[in-house]
Short mmCIF file of C-alpha atoms in Angstrom, two decimals:
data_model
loop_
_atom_site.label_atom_id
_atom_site.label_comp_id
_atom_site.label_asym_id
_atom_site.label_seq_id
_atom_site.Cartn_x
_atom_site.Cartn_y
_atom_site.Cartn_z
CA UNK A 1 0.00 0.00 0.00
CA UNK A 2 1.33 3.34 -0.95
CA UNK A 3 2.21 5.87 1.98
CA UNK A 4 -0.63 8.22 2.59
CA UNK A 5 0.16 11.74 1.89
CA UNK A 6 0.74 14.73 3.83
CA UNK A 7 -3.09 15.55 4.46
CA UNK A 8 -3.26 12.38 6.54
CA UNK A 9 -1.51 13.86 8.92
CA UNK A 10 -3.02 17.07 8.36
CA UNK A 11 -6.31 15.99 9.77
CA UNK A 12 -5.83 16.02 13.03
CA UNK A 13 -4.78 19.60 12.48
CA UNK A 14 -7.65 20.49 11.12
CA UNK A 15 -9.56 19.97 14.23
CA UNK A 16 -8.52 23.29 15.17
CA UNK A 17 -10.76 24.68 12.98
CA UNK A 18 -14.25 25.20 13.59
CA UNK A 19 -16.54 22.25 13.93
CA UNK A 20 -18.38 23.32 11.17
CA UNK A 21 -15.71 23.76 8.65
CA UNK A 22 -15.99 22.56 5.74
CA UNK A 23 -12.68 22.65 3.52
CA UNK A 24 -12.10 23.21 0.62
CA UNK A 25 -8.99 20.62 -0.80
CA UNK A 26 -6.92 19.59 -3.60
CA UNK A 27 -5.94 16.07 -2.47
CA UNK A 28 -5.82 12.37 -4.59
CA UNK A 29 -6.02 10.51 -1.60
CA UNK A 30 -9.60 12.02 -1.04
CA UNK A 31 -10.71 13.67 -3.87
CA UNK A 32 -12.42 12.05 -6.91
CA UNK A 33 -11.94 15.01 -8.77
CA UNK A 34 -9.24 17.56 -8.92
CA UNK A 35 -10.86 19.33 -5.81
CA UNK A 36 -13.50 18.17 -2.88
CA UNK A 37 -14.90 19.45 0.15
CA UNK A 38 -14.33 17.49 3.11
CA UNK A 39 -14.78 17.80 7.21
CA UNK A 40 -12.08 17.93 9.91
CA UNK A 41 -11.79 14.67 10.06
CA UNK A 42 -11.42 14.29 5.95
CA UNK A 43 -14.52 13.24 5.24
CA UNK A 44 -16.23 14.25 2.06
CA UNK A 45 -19.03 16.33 1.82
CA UNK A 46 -21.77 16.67 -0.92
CA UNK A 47 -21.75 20.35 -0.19
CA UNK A 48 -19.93 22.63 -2.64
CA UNK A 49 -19.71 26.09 -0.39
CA UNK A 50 -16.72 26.08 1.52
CA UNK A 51 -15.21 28.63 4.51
CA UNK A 52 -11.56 27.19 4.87
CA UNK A 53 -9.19 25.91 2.15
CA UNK A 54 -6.53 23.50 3.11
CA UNK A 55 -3.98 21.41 1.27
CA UNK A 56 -4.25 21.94 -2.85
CA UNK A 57 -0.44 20.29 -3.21
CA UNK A 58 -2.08 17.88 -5.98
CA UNK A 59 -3.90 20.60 -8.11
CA UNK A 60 -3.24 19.77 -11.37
CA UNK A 61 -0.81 21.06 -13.44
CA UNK A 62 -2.25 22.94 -17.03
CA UNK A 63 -0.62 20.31 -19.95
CA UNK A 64 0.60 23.62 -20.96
CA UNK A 65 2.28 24.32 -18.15
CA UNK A 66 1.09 27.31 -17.34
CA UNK A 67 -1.56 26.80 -14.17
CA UNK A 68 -3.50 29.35 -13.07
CA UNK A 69 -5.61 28.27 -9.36
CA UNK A 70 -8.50 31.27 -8.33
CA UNK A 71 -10.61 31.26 -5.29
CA UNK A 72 -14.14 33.25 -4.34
CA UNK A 73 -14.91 33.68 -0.86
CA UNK A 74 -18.32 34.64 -1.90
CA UNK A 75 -17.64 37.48 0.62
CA UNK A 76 -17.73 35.20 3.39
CA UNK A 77 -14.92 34.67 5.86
CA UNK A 78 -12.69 31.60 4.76
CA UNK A 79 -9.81 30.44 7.48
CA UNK A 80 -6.36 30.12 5.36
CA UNK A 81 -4.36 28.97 7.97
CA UNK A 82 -3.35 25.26 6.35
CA UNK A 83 -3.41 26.31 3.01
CA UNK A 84 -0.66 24.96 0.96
CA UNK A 85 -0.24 25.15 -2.68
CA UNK A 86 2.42 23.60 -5.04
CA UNK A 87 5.10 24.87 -6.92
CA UNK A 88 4.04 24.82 -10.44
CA UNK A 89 0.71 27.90 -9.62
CA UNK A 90 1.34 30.41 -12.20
CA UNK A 91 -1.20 32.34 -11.53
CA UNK A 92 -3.43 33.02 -8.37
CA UNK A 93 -6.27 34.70 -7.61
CA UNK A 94 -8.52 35.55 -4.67
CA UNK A 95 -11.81 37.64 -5.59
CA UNK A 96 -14.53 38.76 -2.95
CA UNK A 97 -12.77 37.68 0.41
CA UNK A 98 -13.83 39.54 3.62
CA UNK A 99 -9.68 38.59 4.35
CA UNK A 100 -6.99 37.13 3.18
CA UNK A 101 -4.91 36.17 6.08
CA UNK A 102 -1.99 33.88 5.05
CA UNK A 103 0.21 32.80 8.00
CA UNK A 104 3.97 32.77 8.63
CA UNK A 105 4.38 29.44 7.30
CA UNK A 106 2.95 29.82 4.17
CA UNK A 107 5.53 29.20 1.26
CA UNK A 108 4.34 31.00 -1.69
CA UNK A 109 4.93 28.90 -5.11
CA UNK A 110 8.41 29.28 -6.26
CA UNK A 111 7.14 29.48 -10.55
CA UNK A 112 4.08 32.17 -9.26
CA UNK A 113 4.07 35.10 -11.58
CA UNK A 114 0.55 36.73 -11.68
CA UNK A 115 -1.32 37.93 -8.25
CA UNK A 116 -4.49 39.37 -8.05
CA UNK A 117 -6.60 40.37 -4.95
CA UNK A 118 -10.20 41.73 -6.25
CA UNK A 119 -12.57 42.71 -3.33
CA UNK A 120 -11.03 42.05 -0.96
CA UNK A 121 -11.51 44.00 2.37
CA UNK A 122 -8.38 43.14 4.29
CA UNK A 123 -5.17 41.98 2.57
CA UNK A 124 -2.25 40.56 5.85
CA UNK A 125 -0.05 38.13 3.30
CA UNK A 126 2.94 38.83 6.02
CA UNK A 127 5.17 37.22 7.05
CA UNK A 128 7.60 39.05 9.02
CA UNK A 129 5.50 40.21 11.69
CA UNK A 130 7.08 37.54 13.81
CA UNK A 131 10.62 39.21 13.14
CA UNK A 132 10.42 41.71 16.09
CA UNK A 133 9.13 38.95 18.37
CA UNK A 134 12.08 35.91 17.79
CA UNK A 135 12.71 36.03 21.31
CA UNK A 136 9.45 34.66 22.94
CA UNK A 137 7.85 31.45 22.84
CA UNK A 138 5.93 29.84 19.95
CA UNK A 139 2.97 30.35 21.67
CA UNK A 140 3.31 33.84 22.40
CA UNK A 141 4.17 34.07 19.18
CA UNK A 142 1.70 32.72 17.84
CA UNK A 143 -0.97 34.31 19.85
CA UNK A 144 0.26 38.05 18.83
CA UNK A 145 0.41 37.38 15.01
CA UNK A 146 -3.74 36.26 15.40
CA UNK A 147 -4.57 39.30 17.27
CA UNK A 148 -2.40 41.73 16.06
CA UNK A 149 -3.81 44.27 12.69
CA UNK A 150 -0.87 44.09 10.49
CA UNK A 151 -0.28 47.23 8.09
CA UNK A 152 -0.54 47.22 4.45
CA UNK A 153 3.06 48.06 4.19
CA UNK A 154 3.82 44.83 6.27
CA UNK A 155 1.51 42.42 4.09
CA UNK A 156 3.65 43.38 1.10
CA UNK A 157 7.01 42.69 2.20
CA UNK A 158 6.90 39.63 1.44
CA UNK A 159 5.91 38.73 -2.21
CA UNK A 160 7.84 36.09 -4.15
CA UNK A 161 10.85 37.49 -6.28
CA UNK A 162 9.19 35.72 -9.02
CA UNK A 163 5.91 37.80 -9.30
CA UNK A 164 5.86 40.25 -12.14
CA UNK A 165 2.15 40.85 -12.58
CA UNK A 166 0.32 42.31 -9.44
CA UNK A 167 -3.77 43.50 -9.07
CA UNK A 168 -4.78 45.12 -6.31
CA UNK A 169 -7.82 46.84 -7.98
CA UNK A 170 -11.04 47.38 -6.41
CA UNK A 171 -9.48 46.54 -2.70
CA UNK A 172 -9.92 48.66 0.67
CA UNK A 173 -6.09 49.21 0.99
CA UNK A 174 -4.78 52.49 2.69
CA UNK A 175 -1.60 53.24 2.04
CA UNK A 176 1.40 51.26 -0.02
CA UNK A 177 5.05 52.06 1.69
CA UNK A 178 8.17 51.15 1.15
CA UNK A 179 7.85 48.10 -1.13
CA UNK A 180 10.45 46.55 -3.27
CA UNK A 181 8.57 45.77 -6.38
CA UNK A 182 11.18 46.99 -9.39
CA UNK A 183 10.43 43.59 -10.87
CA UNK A 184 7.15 43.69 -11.67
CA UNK A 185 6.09 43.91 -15.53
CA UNK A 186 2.25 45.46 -14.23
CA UNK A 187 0.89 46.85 -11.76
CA UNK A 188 -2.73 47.92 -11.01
CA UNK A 189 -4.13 49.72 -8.23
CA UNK A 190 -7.14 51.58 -9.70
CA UNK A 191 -10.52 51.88 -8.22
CA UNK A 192 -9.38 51.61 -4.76
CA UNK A 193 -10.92 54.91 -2.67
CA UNK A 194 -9.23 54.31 0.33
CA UNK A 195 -5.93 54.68 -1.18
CA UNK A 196 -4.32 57.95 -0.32
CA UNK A 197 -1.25 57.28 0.48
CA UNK A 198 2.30 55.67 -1.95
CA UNK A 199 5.57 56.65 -0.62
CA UNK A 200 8.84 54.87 -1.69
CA UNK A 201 7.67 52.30 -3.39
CA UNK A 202 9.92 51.12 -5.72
CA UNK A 203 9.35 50.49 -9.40
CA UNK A 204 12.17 49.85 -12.66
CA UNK A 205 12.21 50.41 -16.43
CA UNK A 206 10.50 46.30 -16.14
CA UNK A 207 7.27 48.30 -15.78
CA UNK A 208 5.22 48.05 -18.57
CA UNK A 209 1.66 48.44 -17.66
CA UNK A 210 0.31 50.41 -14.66
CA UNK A 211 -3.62 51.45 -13.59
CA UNK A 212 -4.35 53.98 -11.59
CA UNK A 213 -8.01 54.73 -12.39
CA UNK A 214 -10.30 56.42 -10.14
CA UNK A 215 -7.46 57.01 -7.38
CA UNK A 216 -7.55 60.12 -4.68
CA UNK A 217 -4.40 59.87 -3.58
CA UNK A 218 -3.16 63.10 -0.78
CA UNK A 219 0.75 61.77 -1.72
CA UNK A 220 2.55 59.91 -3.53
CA UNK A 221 6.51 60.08 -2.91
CA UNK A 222 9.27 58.24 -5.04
CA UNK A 223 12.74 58.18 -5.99
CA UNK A 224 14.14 59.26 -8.99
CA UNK A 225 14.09 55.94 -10.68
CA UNK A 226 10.98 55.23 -10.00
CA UNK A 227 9.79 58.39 -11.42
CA UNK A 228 11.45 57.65 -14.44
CA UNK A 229 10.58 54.23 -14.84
CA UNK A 230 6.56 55.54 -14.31
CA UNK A 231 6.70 58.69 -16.27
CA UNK A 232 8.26 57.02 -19.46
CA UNK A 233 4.95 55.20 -19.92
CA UNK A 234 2.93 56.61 -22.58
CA UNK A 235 -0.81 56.37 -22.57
CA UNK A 236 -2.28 52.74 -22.86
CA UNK A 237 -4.77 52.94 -26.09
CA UNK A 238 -7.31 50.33 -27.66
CA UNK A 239 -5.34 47.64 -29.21
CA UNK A 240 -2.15 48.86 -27.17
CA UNK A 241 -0.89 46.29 -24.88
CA UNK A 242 1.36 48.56 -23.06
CA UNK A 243 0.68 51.80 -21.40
CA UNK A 244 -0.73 53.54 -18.16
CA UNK A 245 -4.08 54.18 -17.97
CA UNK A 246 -5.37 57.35 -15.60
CA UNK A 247 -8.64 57.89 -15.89
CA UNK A 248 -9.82 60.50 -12.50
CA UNK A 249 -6.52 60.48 -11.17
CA UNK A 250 -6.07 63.04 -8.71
CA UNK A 251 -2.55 63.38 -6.37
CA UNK A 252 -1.96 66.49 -5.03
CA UNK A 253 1.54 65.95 -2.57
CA UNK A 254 1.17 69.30 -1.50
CA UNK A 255 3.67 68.64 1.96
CA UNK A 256 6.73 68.58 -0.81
CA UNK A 257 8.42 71.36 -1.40
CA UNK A 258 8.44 72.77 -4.94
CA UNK A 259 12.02 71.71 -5.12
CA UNK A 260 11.09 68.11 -5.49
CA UNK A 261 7.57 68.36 -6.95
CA UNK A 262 6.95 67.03 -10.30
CA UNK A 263 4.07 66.05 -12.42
CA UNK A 264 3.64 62.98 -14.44
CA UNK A 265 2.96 62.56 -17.63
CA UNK A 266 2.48 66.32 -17.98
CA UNK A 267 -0.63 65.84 -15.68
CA UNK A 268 -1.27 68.62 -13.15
CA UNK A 269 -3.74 66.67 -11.39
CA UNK A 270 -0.76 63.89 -10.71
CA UNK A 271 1.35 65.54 -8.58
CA UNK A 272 3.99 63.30 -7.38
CA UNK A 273 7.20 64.06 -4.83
CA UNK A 274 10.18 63.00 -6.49
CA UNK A 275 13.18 62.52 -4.16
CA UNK A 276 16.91 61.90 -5.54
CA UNK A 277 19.59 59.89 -4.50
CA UNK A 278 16.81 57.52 -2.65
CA UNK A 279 15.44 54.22 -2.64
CA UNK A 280 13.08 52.36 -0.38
CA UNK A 281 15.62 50.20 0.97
CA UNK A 282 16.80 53.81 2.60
CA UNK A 283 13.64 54.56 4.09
CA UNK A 284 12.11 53.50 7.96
CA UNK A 285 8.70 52.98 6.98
CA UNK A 286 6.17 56.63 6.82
CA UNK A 287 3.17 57.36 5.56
CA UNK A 288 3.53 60.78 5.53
CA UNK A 289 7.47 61.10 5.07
CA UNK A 290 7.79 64.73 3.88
CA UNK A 291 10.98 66.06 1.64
CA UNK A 292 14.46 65.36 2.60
CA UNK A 293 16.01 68.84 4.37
CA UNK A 294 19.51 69.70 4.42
CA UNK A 295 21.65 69.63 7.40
CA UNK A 296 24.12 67.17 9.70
CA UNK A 297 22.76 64.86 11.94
CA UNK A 298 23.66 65.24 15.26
CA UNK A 299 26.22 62.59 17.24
CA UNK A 300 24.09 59.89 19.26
CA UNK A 301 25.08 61.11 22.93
CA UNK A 302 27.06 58.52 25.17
CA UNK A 303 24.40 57.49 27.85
CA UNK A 304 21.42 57.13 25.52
CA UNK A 305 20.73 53.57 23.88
CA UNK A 306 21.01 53.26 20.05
CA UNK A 307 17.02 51.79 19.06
CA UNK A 308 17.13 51.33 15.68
CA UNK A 309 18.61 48.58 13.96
CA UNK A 310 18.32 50.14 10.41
CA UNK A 311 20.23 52.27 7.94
CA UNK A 312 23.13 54.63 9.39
CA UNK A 313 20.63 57.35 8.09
CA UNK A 314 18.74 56.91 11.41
CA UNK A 315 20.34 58.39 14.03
CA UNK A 316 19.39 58.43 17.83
CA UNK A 317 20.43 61.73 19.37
CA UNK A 318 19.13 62.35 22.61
CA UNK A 319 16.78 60.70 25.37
CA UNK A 320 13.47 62.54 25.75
CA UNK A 321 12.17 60.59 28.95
CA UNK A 322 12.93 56.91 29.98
CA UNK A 323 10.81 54.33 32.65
CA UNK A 324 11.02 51.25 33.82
CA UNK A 325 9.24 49.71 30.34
CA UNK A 326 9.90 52.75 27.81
CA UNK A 327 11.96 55.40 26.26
CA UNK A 328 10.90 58.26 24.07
CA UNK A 329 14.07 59.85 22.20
CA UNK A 330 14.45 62.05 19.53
CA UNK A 331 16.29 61.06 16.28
CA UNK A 332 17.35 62.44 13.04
CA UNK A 333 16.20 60.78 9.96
CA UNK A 334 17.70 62.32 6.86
CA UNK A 335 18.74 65.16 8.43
CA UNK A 336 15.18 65.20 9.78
CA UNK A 337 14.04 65.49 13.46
CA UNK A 338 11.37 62.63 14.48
CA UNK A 339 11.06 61.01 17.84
CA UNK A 340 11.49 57.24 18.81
CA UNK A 341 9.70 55.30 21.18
CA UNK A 342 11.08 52.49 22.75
CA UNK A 343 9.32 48.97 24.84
CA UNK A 344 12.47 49.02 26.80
CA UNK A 345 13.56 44.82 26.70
CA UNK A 346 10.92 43.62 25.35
CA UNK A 347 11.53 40.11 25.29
CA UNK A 348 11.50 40.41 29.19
CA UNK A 349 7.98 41.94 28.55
CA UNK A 350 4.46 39.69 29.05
CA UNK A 351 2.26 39.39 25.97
CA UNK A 352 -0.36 41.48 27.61
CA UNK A 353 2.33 44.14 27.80
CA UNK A 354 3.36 43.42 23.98
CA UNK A 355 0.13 43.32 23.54
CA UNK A 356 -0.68 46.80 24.46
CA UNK A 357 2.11 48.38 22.55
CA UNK A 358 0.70 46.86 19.52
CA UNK A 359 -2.77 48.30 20.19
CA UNK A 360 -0.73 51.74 20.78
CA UNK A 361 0.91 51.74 17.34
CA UNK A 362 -2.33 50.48 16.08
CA UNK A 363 -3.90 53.78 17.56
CA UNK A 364 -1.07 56.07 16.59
CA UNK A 365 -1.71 54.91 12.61
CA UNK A 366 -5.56 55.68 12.91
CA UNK A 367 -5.33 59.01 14.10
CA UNK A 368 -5.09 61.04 10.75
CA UNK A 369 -4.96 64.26 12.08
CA UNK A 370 -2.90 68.05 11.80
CA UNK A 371 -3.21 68.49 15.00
CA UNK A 372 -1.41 64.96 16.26
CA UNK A 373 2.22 64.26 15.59
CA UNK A 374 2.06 61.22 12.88
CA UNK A 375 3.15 57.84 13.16
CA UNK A 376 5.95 56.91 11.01
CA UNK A 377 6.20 53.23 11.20
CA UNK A 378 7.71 50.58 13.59
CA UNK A 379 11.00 49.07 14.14
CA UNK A 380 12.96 47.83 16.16
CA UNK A 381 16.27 48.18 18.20
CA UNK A 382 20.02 46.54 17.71
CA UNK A 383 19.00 44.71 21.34
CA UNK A 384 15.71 43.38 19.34
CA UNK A 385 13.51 45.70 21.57
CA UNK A 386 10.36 46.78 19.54
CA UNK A 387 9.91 50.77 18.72
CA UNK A 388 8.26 52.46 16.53
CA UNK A 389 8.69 56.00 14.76
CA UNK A 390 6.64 59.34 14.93
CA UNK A 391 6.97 63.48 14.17
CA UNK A 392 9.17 65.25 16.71
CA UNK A 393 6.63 67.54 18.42
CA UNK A 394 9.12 70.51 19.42
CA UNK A 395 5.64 73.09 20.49
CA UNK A 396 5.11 71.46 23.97
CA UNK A 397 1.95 70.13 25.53
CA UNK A 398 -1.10 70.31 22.79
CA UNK A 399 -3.73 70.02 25.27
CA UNK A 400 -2.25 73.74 26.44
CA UNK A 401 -3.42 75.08 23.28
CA UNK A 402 -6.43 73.69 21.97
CA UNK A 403 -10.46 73.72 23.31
CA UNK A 404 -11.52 69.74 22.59
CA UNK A 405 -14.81 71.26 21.92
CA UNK A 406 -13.56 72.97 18.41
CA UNK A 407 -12.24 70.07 17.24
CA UNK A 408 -13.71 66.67 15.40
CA UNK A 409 -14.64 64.12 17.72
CA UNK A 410 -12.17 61.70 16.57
CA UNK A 411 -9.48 64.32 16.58
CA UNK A 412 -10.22 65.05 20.21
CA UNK A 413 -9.73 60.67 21.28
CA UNK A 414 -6.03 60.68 19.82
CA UNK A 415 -5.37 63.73 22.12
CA UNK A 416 -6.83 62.87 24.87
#
């Protein structure tokens, strides 16, 4: 008799899941047909609907060669968390998911080429979440990654090398910041409202197609290649393959400075902050990362700890106040001032504790106001303690010179 396959052992797993899950597979050893629904304990079901998919490792392969593999939630919440797919997926596609929540684990198909994410209300494909955490249990681990909001720059990080066509048209993503993605061929974003935000997002002369239809954005910063690689494209016409396409595009970047402002494609309405000499392996991550200014960053003093453990751009100049669990400093970031704050060793730290400096970052990237210093992104320090970046508010106290009862509602929570 022929060993059973990996699912076998899979199904005890799957008693995890809900008793009522019914999951969708891709396994010989079970299925009749290329795909089947079965229980937790592998059982097969006559029902069709589905609201987890597991193990699709014997999917076949196109006789072409080229296999393309696409899912729809039906808007319905479906639990990814043993989903496994084989090498050969060219092409994958997830359409009207609530979530698409891919684990740590997940090993993304080494031929995949072609991604596409089409209404979909919550996109956490990370991976590297985990990174600031190596030092705690699996458990713990565990635990924070499934009740922890990951950011859309996060989710990103992580795409396979060998992608070169990415959709994320018609999606509720915010913002898109500091991405590597100078390999991809095409790239669409359009008819997402909630994006208002691009910065340093990375794109090469491999660009050949890009959407951006029905986009608001408030900024969109870049470096000089980028810019060059985007602005090169001409206008995508009927039987044109190639092209951009722009249709209500609107960008205004009005917190860069004229120096670095520059339009593309002629375009008024696309207003775009260009920055040279830059690249988004240079950048902490910022949503709202304003134009580089001139000046020398200051020494780090002697008696204040170094946080961040990225480029030598970031630099750690003096301690602004410091407990028993956390530091505020204030840091240069080309040549800029920002503050840092610090969970002082946090693999010493409980998971509540973790915990709540997750919800605080959480509730420093919600609070989209000009009258609260913004959040800049996380990080985390050369001892592995978590941190996270914001504006350097040099003014003093801001509940000294505002009345709560001028201001928005929500405006007046992030103060208080």
């Amino acid at each position: 008799m022929a060993a059973a396959p990996a699912l076998s052992m899979s199904c005890n797993e799957y008693g995890t899941l809900d008793k009522d899950a019914l999951i969708l597979i891709s396994d010989s050893d079970y299925c009749d047909e290329a795909e089947c629904v079965v229980d937790q304990d592998c059982y097969v079901q006559t029902e069709t609907t589905f609201n987890a998919i597991g193990y699709f490792m014997d999917y076949p392969q196109h006789p072409s060669g080229y296999t393309k593999l696409s899912f729809d939630g039906g808007n319905e919440e479906i639990d990814l968390s043993y989903f496994e797919l084989p090498n050969y997926i060219n092409e994958l596609t997830f359409i009207n998911f609530p979530t698409v929540k891919l684990l740590k684990d997940f090993v993304w198909p080494t031929q995949l080429s072609k991604l596409t994410f089409q209404g979909v209300d919550e996109i956490d494909i990370s991976s590297n979440v985990h990174h600031f955490l190596r030092r705690l249990d699996a458990s713990s681990i565990s635990t924070w990654l499934n009740s922890t909001s990951v950011s859309d720059t996060q989710s990103f990080e992580t795409l396979p090398p060998s992608l070169t066509f990415l959709s994320l048209a018609k999606n509720d993503i915010k913002e898109l910041v500091n991405l590597d993605w100078r390999q991809l061929s095409t790239l669409s974003l359009s008819d997402s409202p909630a994006l208002d935000v691009i910065s340093n997002v990375s794109l090469s002369s491999k660009l050949e197609n890009l959407t951006l239809n029905n986009l608001n954005l408030v900024s969109w910063t870049m470096d000089k290649p980028t810019y060059d690689a985007v602005n090169k494209l001409q206008a995508a016409t009927q039987g044109k393959s190639n092209g951009y396409e722009a249709k209500s595009l609107q960008i205004s970047s009005n917190s860069c400075n004229l120096t670095n402002r520059a339009t593309l494609w002629g375009k008024t309405t696309a207003a775009v902050c260009v920055l040279p000499g830059t690249s988004v392996t240079e950048l902490p991550p910022s949503s709202t990362l304003p134009p580089i200014t001139t000046g020398t960053p200051t020494q780090p003093s002697t008696t204040t700890p170094l946080p961040p453990k990225t480029p030598s751009n970031v630099v750690i100049t003096v301690g602004i106040a410091l407990g028993a669990a956390l530091m505020l400093g204030g840091s240069t970031l080309h040549d800029r001032d920002v503050a840092v704050k610090v969970l002082v060793d946090s693999s010493t730290k409980t998971l509540d504790q973790i915990k709540s400096f997750s919800d605080e970052m959480d509730l420093m990237s919600t609070c989209k106001s000009p009258f609260v210093v913004a959040f800049l992104g996380p990080g985390e320090t050369k001892q592995g303690d978590l941190m996270y970046f914001m504006e350097l508010m040099a003014g003093g106290d801001l509940r000294a010179a505002v009345t709560f009862s001028t201001l928005p509602v929500a405006s007046s929570i992030c103060i208080r």
